[in-house]
PDB file of C-alpha atoms in Angstrom:
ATOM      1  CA  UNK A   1     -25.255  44.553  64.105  1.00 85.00           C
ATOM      2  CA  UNK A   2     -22.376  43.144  65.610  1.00 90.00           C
ATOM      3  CA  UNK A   3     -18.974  44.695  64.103  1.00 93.00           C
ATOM      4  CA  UNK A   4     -15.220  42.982  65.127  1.00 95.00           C
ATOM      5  CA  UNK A   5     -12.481  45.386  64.460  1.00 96.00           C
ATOM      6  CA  UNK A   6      -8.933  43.970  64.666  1.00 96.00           C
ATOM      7  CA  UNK A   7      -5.781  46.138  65.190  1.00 96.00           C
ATOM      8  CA  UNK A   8      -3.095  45.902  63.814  1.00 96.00           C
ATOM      9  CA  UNK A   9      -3.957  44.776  60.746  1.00 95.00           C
ATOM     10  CA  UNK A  10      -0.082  43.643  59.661  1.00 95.00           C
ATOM     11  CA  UNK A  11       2.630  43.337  62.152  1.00 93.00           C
ATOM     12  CA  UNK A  12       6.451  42.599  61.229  1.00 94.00           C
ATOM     13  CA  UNK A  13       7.898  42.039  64.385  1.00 91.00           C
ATOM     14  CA  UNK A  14      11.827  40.785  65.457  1.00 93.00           C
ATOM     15  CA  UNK A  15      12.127  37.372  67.056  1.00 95.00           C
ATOM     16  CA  UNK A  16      12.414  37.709  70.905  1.00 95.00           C
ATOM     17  CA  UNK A  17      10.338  40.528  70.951  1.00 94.00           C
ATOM     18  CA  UNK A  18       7.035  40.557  72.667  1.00 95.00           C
ATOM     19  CA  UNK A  19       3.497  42.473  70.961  1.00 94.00           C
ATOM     20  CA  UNK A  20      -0.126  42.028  71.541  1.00 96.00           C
ATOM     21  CA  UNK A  21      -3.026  42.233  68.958  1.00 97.00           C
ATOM     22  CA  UNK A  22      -6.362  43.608  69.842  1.00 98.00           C
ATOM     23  CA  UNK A  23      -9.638  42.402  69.111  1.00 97.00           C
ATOM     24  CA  UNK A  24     -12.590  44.973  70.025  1.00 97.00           C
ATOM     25  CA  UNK A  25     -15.993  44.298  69.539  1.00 96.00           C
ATOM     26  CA  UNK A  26     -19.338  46.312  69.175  1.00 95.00           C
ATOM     27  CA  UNK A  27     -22.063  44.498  71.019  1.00 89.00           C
ATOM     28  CA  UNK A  28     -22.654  42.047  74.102  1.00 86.00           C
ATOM     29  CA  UNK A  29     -20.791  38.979  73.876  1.00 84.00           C
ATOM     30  CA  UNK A  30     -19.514  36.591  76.218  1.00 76.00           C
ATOM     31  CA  UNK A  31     -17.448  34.178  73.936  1.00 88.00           C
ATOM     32  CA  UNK A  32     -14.870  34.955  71.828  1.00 93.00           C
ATOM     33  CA  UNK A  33     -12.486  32.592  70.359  1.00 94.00           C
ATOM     34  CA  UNK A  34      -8.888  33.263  68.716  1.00 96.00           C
ATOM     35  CA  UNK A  35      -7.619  31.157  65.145  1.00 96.00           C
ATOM     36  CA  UNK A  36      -4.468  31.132  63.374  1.00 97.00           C
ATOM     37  CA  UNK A  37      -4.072  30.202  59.733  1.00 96.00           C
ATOM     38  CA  UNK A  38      -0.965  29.729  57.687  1.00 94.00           C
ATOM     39  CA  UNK A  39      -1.224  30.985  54.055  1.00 89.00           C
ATOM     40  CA  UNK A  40      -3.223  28.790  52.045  1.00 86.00           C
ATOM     41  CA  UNK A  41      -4.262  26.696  55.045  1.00 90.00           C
ATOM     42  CA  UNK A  42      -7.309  26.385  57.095  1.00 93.00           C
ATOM     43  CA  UNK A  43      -8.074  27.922  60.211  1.00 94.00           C
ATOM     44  CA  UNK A  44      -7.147  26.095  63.331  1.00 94.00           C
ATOM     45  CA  UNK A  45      -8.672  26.748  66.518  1.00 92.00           C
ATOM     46  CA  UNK A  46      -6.131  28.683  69.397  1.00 95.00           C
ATOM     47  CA  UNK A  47      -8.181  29.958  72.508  1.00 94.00           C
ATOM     48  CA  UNK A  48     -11.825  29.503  73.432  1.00 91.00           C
ATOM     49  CA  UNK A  49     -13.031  32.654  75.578  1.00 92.00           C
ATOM     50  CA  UNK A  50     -15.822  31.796  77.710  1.00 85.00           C
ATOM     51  CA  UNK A  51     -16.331  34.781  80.438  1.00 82.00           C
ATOM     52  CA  UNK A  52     -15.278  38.210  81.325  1.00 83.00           C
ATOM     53  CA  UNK A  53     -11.862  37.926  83.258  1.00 84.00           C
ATOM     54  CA  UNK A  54     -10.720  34.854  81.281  1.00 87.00           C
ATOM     55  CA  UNK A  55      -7.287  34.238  80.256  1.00 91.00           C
ATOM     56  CA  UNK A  56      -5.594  31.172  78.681  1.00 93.00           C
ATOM     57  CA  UNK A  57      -1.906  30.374  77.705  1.00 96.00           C
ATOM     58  CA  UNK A  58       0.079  28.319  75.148  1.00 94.00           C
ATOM     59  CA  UNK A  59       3.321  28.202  74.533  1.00 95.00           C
ATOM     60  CA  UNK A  60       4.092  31.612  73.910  1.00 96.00           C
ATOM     61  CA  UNK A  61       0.544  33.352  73.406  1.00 97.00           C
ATOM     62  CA  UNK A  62      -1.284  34.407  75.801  1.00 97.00           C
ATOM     63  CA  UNK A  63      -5.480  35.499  75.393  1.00 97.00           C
ATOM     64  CA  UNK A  64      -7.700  37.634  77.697  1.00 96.00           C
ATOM     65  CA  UNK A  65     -11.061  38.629  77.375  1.00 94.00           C
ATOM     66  CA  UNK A  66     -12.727  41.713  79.154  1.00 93.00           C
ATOM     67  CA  UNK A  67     -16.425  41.538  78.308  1.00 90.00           C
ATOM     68  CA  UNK A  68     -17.044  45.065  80.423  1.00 91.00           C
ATOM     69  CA  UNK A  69     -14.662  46.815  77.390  1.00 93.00           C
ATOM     70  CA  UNK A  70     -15.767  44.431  74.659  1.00 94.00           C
ATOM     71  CA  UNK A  71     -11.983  43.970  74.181  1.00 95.00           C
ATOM     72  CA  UNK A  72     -10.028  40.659  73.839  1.00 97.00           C
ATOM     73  CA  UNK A  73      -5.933  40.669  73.587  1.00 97.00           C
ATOM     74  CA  UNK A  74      -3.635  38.213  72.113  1.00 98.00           C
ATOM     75  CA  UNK A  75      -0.070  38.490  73.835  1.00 97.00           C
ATOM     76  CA  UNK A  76       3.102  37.173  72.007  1.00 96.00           C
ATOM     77  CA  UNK A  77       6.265  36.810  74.221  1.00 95.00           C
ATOM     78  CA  UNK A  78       9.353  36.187  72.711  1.00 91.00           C
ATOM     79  CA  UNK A  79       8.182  35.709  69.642  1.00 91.00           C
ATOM     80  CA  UNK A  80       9.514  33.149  67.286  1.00 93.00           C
ATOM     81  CA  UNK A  81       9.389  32.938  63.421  1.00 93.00           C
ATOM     82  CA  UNK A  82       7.158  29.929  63.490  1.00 94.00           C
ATOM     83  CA  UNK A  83       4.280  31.938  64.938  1.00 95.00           C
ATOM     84  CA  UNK A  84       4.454  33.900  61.830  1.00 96.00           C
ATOM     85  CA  UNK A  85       0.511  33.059  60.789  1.00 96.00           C
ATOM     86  CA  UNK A  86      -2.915  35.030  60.370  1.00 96.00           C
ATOM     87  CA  UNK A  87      -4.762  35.133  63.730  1.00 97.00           C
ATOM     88  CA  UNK A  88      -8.556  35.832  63.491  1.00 96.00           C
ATOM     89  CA  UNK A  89     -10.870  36.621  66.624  1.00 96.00           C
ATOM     90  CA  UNK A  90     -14.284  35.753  66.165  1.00 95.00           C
ATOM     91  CA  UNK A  91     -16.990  37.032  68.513  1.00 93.00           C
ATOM     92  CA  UNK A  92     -20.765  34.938  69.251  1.00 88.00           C
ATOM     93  CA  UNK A  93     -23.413  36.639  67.852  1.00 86.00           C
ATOM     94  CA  UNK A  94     -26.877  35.211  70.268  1.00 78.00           C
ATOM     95  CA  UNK A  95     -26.519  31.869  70.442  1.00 68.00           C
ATOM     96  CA  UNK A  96     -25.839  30.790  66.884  1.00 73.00           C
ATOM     97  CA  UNK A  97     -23.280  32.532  64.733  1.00 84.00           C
ATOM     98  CA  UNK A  98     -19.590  33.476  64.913  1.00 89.00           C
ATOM     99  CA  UNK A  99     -18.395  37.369  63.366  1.00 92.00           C
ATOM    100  CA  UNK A 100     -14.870  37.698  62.470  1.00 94.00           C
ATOM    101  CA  UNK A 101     -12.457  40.058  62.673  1.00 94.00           C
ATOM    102  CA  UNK A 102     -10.654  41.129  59.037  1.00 94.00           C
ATOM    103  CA  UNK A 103      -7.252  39.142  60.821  1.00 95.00           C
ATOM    104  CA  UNK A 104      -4.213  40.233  61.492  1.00 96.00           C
ATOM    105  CA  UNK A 105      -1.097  39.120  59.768  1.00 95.00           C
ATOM    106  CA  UNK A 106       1.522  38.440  62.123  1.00 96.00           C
ATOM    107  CA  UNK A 107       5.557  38.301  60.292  1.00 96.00           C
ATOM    108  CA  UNK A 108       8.095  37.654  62.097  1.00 95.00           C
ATOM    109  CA  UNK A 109      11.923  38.438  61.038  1.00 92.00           C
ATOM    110  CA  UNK A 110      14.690  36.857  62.408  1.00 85.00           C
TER     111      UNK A 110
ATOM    112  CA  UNK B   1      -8.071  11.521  58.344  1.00 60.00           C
ATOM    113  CA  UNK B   2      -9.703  14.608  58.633  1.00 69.00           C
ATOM    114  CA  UNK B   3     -12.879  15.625  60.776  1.00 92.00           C
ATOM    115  CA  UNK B   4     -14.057  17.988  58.128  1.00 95.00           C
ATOM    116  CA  UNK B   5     -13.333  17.144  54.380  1.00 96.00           C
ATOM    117  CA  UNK B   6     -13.972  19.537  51.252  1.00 97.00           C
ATOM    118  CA  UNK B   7     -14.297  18.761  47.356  1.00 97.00           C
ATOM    119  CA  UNK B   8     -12.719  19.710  45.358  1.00 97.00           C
ATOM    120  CA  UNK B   9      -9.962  21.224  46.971  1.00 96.00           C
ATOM    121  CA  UNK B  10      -9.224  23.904  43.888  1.00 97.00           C
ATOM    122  CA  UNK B  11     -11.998  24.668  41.116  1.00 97.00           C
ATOM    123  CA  UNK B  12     -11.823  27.074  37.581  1.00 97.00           C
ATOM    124  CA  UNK B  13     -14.846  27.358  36.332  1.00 96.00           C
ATOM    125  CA  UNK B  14     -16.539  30.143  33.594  1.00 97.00           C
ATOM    126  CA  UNK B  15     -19.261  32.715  34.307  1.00 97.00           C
ATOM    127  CA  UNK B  16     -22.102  31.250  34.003  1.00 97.00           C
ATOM    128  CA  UNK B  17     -21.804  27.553  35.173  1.00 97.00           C
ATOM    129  CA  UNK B  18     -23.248  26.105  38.356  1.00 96.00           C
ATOM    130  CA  UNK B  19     -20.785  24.792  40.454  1.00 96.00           C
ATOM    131  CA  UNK B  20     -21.281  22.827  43.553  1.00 97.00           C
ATOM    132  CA  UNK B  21     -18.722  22.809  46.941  1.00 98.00           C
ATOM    133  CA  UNK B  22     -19.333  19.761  49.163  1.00 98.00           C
ATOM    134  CA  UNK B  23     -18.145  19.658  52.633  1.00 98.00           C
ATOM    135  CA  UNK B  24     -18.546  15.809  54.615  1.00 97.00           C
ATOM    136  CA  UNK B  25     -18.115  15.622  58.709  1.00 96.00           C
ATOM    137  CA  UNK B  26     -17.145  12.754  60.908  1.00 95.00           C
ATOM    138  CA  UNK B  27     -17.141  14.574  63.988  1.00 90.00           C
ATOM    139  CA  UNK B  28     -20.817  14.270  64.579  1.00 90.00           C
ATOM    140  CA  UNK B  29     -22.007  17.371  64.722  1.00 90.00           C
ATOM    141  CA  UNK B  30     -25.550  19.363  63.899  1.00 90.00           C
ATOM    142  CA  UNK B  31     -24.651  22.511  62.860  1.00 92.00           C
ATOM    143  CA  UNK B  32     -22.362  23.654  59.786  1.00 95.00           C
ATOM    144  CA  UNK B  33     -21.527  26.619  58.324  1.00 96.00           C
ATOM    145  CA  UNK B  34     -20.604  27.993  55.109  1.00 97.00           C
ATOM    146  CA  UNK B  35     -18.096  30.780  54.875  1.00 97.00           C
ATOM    147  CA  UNK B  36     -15.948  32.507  52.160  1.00 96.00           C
ATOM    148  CA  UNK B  37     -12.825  34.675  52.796  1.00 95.00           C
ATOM    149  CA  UNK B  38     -11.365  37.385  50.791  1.00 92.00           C
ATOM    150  CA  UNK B  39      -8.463  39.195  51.302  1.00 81.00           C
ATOM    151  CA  UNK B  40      -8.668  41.679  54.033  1.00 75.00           C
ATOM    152  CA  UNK B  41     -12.193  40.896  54.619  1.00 77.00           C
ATOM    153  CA  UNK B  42     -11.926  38.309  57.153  1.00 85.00           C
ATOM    154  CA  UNK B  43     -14.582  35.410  57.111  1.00 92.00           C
ATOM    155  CA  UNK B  44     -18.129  35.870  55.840  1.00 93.00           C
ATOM    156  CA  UNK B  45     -20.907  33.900  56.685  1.00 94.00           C
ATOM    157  CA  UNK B  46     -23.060  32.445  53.152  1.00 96.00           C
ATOM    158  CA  UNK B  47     -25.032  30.075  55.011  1.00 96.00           C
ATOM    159  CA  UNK B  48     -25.705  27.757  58.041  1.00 95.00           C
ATOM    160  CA  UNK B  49     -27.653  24.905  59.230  1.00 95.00           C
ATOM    161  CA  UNK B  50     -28.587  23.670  62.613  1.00 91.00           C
ATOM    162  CA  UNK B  51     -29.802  19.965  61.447  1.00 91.00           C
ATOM    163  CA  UNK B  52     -31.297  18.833  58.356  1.00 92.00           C
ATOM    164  CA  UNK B  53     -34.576  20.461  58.351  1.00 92.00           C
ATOM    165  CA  UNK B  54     -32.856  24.116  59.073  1.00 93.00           C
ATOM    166  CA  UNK B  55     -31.607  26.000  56.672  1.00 95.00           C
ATOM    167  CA  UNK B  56     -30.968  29.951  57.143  1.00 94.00           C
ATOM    168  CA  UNK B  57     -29.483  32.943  55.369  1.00 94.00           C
ATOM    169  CA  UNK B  58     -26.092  34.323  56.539  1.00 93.00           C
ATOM    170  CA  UNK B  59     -24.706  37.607  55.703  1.00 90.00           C
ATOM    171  CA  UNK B  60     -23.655  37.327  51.985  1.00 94.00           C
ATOM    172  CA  UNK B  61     -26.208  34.513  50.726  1.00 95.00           C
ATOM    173  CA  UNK B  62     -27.231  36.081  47.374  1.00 95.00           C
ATOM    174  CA  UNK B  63     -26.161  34.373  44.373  1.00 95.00           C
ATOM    175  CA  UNK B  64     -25.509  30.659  47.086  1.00 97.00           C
ATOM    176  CA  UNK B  65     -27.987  28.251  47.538  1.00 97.00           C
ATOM    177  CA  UNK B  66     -27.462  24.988  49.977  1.00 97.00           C
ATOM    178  CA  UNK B  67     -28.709  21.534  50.745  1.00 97.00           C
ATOM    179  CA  UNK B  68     -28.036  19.977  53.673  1.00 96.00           C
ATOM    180  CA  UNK B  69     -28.629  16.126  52.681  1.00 92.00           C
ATOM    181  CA  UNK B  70     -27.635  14.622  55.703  1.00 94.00           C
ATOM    182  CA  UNK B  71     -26.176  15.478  59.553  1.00 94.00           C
ATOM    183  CA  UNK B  72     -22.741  14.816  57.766  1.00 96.00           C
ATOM    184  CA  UNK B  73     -23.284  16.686  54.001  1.00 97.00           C
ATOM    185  CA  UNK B  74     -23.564  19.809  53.242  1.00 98.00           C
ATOM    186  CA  UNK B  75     -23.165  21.590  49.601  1.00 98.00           C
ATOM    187  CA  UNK B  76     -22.898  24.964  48.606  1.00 98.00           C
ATOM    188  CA  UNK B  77     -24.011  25.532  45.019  1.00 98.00           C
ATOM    189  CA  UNK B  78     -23.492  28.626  42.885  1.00 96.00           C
ATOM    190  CA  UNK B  79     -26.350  29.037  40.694  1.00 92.00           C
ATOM    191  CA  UNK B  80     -24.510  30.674  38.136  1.00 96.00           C
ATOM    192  CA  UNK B  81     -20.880  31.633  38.659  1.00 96.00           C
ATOM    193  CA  UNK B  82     -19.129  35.511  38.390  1.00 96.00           C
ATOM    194  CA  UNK B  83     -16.394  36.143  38.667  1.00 96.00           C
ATOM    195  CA  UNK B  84     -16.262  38.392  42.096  1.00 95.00           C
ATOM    196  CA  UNK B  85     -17.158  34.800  43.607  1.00 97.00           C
ATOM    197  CA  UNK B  86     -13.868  33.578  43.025  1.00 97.00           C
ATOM    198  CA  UNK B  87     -12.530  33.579  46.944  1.00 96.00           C
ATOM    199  CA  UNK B  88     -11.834  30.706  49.353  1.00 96.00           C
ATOM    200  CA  UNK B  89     -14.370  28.926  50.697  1.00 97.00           C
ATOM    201  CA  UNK B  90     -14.210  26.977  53.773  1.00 97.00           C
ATOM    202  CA  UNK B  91     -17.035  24.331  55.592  1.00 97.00           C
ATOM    203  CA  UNK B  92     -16.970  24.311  59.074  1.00 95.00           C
ATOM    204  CA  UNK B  93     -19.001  22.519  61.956  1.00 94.00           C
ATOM    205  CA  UNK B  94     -19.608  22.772  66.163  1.00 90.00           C
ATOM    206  CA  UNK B  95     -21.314  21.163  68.677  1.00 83.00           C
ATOM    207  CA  UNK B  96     -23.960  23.453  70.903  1.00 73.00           C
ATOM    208  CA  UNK B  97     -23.010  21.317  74.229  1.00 72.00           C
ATOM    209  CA  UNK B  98     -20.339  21.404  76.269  1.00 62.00           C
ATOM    210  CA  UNK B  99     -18.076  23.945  77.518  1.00 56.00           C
ATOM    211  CA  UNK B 100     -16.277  24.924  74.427  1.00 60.00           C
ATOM    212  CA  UNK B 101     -20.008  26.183  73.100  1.00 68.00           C
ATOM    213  CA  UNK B 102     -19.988  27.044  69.583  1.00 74.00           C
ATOM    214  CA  UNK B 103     -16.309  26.326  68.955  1.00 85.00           C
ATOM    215  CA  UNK B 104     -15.617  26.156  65.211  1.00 90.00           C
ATOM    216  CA  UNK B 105     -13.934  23.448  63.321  1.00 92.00           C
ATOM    217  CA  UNK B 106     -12.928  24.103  59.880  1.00 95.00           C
ATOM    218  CA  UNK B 107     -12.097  22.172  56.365  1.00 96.00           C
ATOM    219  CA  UNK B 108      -9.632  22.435  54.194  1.00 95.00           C
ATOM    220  CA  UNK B 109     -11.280  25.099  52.046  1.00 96.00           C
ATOM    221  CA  UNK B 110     -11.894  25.472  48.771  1.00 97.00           C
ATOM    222  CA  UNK B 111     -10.241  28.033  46.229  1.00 96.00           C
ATOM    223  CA  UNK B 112     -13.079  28.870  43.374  1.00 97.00           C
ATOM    224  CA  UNK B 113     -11.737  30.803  40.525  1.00 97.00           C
ATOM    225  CA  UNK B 114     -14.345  32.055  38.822  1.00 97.00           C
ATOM    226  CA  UNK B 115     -13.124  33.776  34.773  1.00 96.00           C
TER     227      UNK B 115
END
């Protein structure tokens, strides 16, 4: 059974400060795809992870997938309080279903 | 408007009833999902469909039951409502092809109280 373990789970971080939030996984996967949601809000799609190596960049965040460690990353530089959210990874399970992480909750302070 | 649409947006209901969650899609896609969150639990898969005809069981399917009545509909009912069901439930769709396979697209959700 396929487990996704997020770390950390909360984060309260200063603006201009840079962290990164870990998503490992416990089976074979090769796509793995990042969300943020704002409290009471849907989940909106970030990063789509597609092979081992991959990395893709917006704005400030920053996603990398290494299939070999079943580990993806989500980098923040100089963060800024409007990234202040809930950002799930969710790994492919086969071909047909997505497992999420529990999210982390990302604050940050002025 | 939106891709993925939910009603109603915010239900209270009493143990007991049977309530139904509809989700509607413009986006044109076969498959659709069911989820529910709960604090500190991440997203849980109730149940998903690949095109009308297929129906299957996700992780936390007891108590749910679903029809999917077209490509575009598909309803979550709750036979008979308690109250650890109350949660946020969100509809989402994707699209097999292309290179963004499986990708995710979610409503609006709904938040079930149930008392």
């Amino acid at each position: 059974e396929l487990k996704v373990e997020q770390n950390p789970l909360f984060l309260s971080m200063q603006e201009g400060k840079n962290y990164t939030i870990y998503c490992n996984y416990s089976t074979t996967s090769d796509r793995l795809y990042w969300y943020r949601q704002d409290p009471g809000k849907s989940l909106e799609s970030l990063f789509v992870l597609l092979s081992n190596g991959a990395v893709k960049q917006e704005g400030r965040l920053m996603a990398s997938l290494d299939t070999k460690a079943r580990l993806s990353t989500l980098h923040i530089t100089a963060a800024v309080h409007d990234l202040s959210a809930t950002y799930f990874c969710a790994v492919l399970q086969g071909a047909q279903k997505l497992v999420f992480g529990q999210g982390t909750r990302l604050t940050i302070n002025p | 408007d939106a891709d993925v649409t939910q009603t109603p947006r915010n239900r209270i209901t009493k143990t007991g009833k049977r309530i139904m969650l509809e989700c509607s899609q413009t986006k044109g896609h076969d498959r659709m999902y069911w989820y529910r969150q709960d604090p500190g639990l991440g997203l849980r898969l109730i149940y998903y469909s690949f095109d009308v005809k297929d129906i299957n069981k996700g992780e936390i399917s007891d108590g749910y039951s679903v029809s999917r009545q077209a490509q575009a509909k598909f309803s979550l009912s709750l036979e008979s409502a308690i109250p650890n069901q109350t949660a946020l439930y969100f509809c989402a769709t994707s699209d097999p092809q292309g290179a963004a396979y499986n990708e995710q697209f979610f409503g609006p959700g709904t938040r079930l109280t149930v008392l």
